[in-house]
Amino acid sequence: MRIAIVLGAALVLSGCGASKGLRPAKGEALPPAPYGAKAAPTAEQLLKPSNQARPARSDELLKSSEDRRSDDFDLPPN
């Protein structure tokens, strides 16, 4: 019974997180614009990961696999 109460409380409390949009704290501003940028990025743009930070998945390696050539340095242990 206690486990059900604890799990229920955890479920209820997990839903009351940041439900509003993110804003800078009072008196604080967003980071300045990067060097060479025309405008400072918005909070939405700062939270979206770039393609370099989160690259797309590529399965091409599995579709076009090739046999490896022999390795002259792959010697058995002595």
Coordinates of C-alpha atoms in Angstrom, one line a residue:
M1 CA 0.0 0.0 0.0
R2 CA 2.9 2.4 0.8
I3 CA 4.5 1.7 -2.5
A4 CA 1.3 2.7 -4.3
I5 CA 1.1 5.9 -2.3
V6 CA 4.7 6.8 -3.0
L7 CA 4.4 6.0 -6.7
G8 CA 1.2 8.0 -6.9
A9 CA 2.8 11.0 -5.2
A10 CA 5.8 10.8 -7.5
L11 CA 3.6 10.7 -10.5
V12 CA 1.6 13.7 -9.4
L13 CA 4.7 15.7 -8.5
S14 CA 6.4 14.8 -11.8
G15 CA 3.7 16.6 -13.7
C16 CA 4.1 19.9 -11.9
G17 CA 7.5 20.8 -13.4
A18 CA 8.2 23.6 -15.8
S19 CA 4.8 23.8 -17.6
K20 CA 5.4 27.4 -18.7
G21 CA 7.8 28.7 -21.3
L22 CA 11.3 29.4 -20.1
R23 CA 12.3 33.0 -19.6
P24 CA 15.5 34.7 -18.1
A25 CA 15.4 35.5 -14.4
K26 CA 14.3 39.0 -13.4
G27 CA 17.1 41.4 -14.1
E28 CA 19.0 39.0 -16.3
A29 CA 19.1 38.9 -20.1
L30 CA 19.7 36.3 -22.7
P31 CA 23.3 35.7 -23.7
P32 CA 24.7 38.2 -26.2
A33 CA 24.6 37.5 -29.9
P34 CA 27.5 35.4 -31.2
Y35 CA 30.3 37.1 -33.1
G36 CA 29.1 37.7 -36.6
A37 CA 25.4 37.1 -36.0
K38 CA 22.9 39.7 -37.0
A39 CA 20.6 39.1 -34.0
A40 CA 20.8 37.5 -30.6
P41 CA 19.2 34.0 -30.6
T42 CA 15.9 33.5 -28.8
A43 CA 15.4 31.1 -25.9
E44 CA 13.7 28.6 -28.3
Q45 CA 16.8 28.7 -30.6
L46 CA 19.2 28.2 -27.7
L47 CA 17.3 25.1 -26.5
K48 CA 17.1 23.4 -29.9
P49 CA 20.2 21.2 -30.4
S50 CA 22.2 21.8 -33.6
N51 CA 22.7 19.0 -36.2
Q52 CA 26.3 18.7 -35.1
A53 CA 25.2 18.2 -31.4
R54 CA 22.5 15.6 -32.4
P55 CA 23.3 14.1 -35.8
A56 CA 20.8 12.2 -37.8
R57 CA 21.0 8.4 -37.7
S58 CA 22.5 6.8 -40.8
D59 CA 22.0 3.1 -41.5
E60 CA 23.9 3.3 -44.8
L61 CA 26.9 1.4 -43.4
L62 CA 24.7 -1.6 -42.8
K63 CA 23.2 -1.6 -46.3
S64 CA 26.5 -1.4 -48.2
S65 CA 28.9 -3.5 -46.1
E66 CA 32.0 -4.8 -47.7
D67 CA 34.5 -7.6 -46.8
R68 CA 37.6 -6.3 -45.1
R69 CA 40.9 -6.8 -46.8
S70 CA 43.5 -8.9 -45.0
D71 CA 45.5 -7.2 -42.3
D72 CA 49.2 -8.1 -42.3
F73 CA 49.6 -6.9 -38.7
D74 CA 46.8 -9.0 -37.3
L75 CA 49.1 -11.6 -35.7
P76 CA 48.2 -14.2 -33.1
P77 CA 49.6 -13.7 -29.6
N78 CA 52.9 -15.4 -28.8

